[in-house]
JSON list of C-alpha atoms in Angstrom, two decimals:
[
{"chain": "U", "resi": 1, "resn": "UNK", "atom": "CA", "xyz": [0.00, 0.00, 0.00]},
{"chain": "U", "resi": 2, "resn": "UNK", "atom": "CA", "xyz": [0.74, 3.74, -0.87]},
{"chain": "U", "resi": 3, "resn": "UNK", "atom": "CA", "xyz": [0.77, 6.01, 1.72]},
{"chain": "U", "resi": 4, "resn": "UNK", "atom": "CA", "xyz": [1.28, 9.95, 0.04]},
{"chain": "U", "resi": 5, "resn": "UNK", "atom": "CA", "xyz": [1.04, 13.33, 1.32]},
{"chain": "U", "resi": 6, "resn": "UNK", "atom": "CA", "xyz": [2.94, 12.30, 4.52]},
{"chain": "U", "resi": 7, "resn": "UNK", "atom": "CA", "xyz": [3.02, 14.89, 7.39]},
{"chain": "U", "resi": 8, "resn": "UNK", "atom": "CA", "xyz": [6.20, 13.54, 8.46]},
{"chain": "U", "resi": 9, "resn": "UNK", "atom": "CA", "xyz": [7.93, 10.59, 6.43]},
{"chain": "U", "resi": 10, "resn": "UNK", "atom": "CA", "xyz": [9.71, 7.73, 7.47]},
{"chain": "U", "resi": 11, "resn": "UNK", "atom": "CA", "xyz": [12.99, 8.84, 7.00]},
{"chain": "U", "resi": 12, "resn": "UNK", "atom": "CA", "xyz": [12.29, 11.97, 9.05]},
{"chain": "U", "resi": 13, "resn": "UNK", "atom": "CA", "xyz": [11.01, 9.39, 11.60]},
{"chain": "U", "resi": 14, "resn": "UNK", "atom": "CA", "xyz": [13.72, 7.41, 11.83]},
{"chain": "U", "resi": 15, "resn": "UNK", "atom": "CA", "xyz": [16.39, 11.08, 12.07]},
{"chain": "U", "resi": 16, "resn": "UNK", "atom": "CA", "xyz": [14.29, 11.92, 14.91]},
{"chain": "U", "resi": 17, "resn": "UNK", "atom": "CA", "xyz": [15.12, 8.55, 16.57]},
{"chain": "U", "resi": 18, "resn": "UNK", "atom": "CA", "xyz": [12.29, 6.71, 16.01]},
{"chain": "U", "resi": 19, "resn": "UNK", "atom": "CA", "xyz": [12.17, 2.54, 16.42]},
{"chain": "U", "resi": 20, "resn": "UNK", "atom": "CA", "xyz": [9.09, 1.53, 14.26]},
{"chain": "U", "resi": 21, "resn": "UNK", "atom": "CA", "xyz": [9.61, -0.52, 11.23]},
{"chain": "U", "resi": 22, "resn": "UNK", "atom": "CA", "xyz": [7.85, 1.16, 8.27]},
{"chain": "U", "resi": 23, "resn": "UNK", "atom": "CA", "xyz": [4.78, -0.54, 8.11]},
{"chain": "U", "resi": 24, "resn": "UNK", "atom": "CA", "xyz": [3.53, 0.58, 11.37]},
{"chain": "U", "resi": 25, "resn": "UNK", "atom": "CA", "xyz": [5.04, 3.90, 11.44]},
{"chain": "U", "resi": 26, "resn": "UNK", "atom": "CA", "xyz": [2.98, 4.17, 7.69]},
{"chain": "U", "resi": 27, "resn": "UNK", "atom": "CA", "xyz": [-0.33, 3.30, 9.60]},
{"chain": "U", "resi": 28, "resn": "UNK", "atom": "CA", "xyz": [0.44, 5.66, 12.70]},
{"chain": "U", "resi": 29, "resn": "UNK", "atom": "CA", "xyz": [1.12, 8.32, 10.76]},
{"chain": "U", "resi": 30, "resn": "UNK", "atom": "CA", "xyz": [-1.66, 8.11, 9.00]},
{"chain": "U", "resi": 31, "resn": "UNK", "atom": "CA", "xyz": [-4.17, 8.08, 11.88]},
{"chain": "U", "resi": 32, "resn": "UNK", "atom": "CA", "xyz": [-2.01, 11.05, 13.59]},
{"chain": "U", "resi": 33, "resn": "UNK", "atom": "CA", "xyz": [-2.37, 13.11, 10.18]},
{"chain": "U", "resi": 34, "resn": "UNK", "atom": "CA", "xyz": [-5.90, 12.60, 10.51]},
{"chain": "U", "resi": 35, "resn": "UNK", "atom": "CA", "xyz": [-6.47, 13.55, 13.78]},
{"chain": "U", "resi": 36, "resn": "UNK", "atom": "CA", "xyz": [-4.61, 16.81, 12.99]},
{"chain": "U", "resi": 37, "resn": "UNK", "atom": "CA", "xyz": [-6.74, 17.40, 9.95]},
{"chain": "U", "resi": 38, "resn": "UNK", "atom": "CA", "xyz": [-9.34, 16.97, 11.57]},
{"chain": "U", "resi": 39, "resn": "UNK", "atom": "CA", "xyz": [-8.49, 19.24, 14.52]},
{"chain": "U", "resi": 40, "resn": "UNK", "atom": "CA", "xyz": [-7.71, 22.10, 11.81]},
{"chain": "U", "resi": 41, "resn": "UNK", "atom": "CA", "xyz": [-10.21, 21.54, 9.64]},
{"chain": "U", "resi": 42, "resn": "UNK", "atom": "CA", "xyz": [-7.41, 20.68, 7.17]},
{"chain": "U", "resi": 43, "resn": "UNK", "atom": "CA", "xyz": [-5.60, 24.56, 7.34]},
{"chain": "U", "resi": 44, "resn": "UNK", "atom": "CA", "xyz": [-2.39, 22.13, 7.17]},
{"chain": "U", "resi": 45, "resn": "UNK", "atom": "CA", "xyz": [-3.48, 19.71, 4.84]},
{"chain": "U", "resi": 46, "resn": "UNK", "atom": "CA", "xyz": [-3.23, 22.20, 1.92]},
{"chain": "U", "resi": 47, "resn": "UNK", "atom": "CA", "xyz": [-0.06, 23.94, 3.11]},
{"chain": "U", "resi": 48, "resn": "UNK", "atom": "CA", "xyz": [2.45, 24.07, 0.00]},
{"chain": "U", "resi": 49, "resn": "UNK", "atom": "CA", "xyz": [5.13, 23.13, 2.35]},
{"chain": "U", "resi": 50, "resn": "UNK", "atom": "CA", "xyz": [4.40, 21.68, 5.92]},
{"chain": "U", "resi": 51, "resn": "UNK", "atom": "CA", "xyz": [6.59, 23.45, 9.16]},
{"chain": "U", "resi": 52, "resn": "UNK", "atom": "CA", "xyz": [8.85, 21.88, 11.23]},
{"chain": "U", "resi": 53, "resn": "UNK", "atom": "CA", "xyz": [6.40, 21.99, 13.91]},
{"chain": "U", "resi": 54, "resn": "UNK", "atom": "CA", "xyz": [4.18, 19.80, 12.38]},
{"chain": "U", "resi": 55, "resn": "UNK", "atom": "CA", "xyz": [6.51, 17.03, 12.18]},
{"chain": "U", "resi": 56, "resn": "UNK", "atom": "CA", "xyz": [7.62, 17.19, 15.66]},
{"chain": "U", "resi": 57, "resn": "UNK", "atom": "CA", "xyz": [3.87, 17.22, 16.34]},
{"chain": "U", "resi": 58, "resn": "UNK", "atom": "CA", "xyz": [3.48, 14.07, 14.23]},
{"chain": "U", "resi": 59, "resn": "UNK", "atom": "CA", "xyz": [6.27, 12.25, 15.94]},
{"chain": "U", "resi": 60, "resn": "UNK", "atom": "CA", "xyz": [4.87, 13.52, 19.67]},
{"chain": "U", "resi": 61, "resn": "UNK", "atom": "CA", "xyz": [1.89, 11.74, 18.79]},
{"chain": "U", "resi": 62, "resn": "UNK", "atom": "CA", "xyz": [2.98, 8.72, 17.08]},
{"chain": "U", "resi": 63, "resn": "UNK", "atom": "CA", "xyz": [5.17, 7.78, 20.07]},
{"chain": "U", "resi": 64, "resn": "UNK", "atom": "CA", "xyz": [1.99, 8.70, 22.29]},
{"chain": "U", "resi": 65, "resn": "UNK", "atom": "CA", "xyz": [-0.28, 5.99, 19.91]},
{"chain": "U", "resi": 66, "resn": "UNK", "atom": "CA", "xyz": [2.53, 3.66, 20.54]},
{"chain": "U", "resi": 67, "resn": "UNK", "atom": "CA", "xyz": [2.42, 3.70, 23.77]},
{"chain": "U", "resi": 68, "resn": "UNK", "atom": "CA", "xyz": [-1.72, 3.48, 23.79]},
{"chain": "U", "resi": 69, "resn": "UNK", "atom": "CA", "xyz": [-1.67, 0.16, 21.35]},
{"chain": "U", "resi": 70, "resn": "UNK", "atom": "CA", "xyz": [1.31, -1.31, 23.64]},
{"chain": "U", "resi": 71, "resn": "UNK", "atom": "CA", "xyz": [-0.40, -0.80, 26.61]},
{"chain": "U", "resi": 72, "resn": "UNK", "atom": "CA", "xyz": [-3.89, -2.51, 25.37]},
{"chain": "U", "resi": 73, "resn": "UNK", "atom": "CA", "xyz": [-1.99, -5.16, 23.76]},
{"chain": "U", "resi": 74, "resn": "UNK", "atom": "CA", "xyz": [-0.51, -6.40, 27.37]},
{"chain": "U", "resi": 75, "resn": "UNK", "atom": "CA", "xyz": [-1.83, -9.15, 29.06]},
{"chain": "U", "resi": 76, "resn": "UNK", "atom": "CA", "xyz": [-4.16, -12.32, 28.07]},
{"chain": "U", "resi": 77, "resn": "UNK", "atom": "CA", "xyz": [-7.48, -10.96, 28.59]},
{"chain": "U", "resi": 78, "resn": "UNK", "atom": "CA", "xyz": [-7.67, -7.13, 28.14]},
{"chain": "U", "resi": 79, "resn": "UNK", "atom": "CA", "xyz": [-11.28, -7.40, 30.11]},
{"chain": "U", "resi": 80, "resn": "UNK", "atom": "CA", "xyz": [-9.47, -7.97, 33.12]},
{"chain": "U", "resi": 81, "resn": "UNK", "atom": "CA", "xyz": [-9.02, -5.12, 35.38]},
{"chain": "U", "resi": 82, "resn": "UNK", "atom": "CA", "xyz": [-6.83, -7.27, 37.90]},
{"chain": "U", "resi": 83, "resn": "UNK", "atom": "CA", "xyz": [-6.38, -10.73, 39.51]},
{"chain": "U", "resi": 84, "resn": "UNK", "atom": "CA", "xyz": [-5.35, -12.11, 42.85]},
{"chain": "U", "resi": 85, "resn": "UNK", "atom": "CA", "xyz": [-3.75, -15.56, 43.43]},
{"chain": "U", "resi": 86, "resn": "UNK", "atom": "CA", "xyz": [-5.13, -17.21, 46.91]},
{"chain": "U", "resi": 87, "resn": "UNK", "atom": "CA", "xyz": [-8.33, -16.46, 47.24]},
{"chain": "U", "resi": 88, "resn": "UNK", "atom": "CA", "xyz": [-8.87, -16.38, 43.32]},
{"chain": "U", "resi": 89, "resn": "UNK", "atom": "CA", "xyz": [-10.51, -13.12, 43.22]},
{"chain": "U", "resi": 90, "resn": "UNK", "atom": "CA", "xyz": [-10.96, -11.66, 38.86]},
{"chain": "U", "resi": 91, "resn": "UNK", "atom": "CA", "xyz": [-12.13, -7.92, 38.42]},
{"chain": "U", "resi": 92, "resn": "UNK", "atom": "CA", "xyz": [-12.92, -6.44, 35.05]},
{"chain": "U", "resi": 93, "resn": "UNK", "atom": "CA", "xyz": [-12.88, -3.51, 33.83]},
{"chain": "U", "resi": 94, "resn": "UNK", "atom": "CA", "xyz": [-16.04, -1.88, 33.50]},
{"chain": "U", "resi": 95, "resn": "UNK", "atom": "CA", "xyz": [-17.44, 0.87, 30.99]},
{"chain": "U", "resi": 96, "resn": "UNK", "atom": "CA", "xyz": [-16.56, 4.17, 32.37]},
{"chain": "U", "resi": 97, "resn": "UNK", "atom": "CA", "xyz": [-12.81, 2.99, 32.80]},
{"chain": "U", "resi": 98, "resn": "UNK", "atom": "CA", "xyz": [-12.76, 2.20, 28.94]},
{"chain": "U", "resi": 99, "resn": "UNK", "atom": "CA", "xyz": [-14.38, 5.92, 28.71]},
{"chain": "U", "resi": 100, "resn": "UNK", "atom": "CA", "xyz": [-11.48, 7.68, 30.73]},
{"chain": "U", "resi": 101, "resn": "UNK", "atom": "CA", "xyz": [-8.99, 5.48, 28.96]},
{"chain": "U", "resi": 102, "resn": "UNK", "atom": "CA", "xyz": [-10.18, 6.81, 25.73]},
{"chain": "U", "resi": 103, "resn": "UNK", "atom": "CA", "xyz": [-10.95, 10.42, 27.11]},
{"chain": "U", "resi": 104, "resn": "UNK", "atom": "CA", "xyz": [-7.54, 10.34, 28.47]},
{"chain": "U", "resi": 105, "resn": "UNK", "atom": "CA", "xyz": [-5.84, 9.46, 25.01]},
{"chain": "U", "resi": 106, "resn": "UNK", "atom": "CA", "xyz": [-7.63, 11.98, 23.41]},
{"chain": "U", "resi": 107, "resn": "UNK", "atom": "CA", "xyz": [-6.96, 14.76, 26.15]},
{"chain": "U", "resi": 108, "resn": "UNK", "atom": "CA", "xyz": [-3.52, 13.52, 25.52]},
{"chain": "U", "resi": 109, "resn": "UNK", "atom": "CA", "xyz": [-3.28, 13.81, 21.64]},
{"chain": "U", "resi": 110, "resn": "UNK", "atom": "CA", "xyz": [-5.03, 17.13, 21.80]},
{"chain": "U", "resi": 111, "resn": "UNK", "atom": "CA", "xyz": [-2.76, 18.86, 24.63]},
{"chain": "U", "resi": 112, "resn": "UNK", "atom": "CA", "xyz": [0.31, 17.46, 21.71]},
{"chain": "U", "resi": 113, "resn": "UNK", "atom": "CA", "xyz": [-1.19, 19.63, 19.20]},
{"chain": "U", "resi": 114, "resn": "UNK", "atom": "CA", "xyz": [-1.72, 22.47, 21.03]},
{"chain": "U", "resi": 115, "resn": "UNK", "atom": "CA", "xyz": [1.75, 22.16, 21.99]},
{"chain": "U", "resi": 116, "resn": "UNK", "atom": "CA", "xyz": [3.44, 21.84, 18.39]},
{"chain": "U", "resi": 117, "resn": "UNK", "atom": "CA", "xyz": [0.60, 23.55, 16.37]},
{"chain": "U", "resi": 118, "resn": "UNK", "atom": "CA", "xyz": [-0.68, 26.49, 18.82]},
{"chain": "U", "resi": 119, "resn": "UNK", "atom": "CA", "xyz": [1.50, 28.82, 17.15]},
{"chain": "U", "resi": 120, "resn": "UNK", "atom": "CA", "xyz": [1.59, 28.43, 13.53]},
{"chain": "U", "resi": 121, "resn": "UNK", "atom": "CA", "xyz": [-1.10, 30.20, 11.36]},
{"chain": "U", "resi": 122, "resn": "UNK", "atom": "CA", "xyz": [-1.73, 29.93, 7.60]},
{"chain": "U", "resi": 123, "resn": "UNK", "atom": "CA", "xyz": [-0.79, 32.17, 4.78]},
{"chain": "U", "resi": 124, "resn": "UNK", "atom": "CA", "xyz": [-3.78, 34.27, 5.06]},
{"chain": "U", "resi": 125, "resn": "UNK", "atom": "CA", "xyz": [-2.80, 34.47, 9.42]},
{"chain": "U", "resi": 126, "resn": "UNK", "atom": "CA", "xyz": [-5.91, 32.54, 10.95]},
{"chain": "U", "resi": 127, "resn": "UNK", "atom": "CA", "xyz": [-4.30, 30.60, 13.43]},
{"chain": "U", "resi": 128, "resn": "UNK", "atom": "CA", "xyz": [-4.67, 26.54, 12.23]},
{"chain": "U", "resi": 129, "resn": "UNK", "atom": "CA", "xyz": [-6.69, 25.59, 15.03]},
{"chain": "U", "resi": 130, "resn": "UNK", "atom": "CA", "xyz": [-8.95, 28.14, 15.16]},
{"chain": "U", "resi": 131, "resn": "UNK", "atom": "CA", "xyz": [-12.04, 27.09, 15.70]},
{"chain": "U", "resi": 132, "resn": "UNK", "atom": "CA", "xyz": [-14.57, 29.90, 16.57]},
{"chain": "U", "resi": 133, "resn": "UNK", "atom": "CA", "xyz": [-15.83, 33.44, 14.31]},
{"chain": "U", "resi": 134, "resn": "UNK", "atom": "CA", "xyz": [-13.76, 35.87, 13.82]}
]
């Protein structure tokens, strides 16, 4: 598979230190471009040429969706909350904890572009996550 108009590209990745074969990196990137599209309503997206703070933003958040698919990846049964050995005692997690786990990774991902992106504005000066009326 193709993967074009790359925020930040592999290479890049790999200058700023990163670990991720490319296949992965490919597919994080992707969802971490979208996310920031999304967020700007795609101001960046149609940038001629992207700033330097847009690929650090890229790589904050790839190594934060790392970290999110590592941690729900640990473990047999991701249900379970935690376990005790003599008395044989199983809790799960419930509802609202998968809520403020995903709450939490988006409060996360959106505190990273505020961060990197806050103060870059296009061509025509309206901040790129502007979100309100002028």
């Amino acid at each position: 598979m193709e993967f074009s108009g790359q925020y930040l590209t592999y290479n890049e990745f790999k200058g700023l230190g990163g670990t991720l074969s490319e296949m992965p990196f490919n597919l994080l990137e992707f969802e971490a471009r979208k996310k920031i599209d999304n967020r700007t309503q795609n101001r960046i997206k149609y940038m001629n040429s992207k700033p330097e703070e847009v690929k650090l933003c890229v790589n904050a958040m790839i190594n934060t969706l790392v970290q999110y698919v590592a941690d729900s990846s640990k473990g047999i049964n991701k249900n379970v909350a935690s376990e005790s050995i003599d008395g044989y005692s199983v809790s799960f997690i419930t509802g609202s904890q998968v809520q403020e786990a995903i709450k939490s990774k988006k409060s996360e991902l959106e505190e990273i572009m505020q961060t990197y992106l806050g103060d870059i504005r296009t061509s025509d000066n309206v901040p790129v996550l502007y979100l309100g009326i002028w």
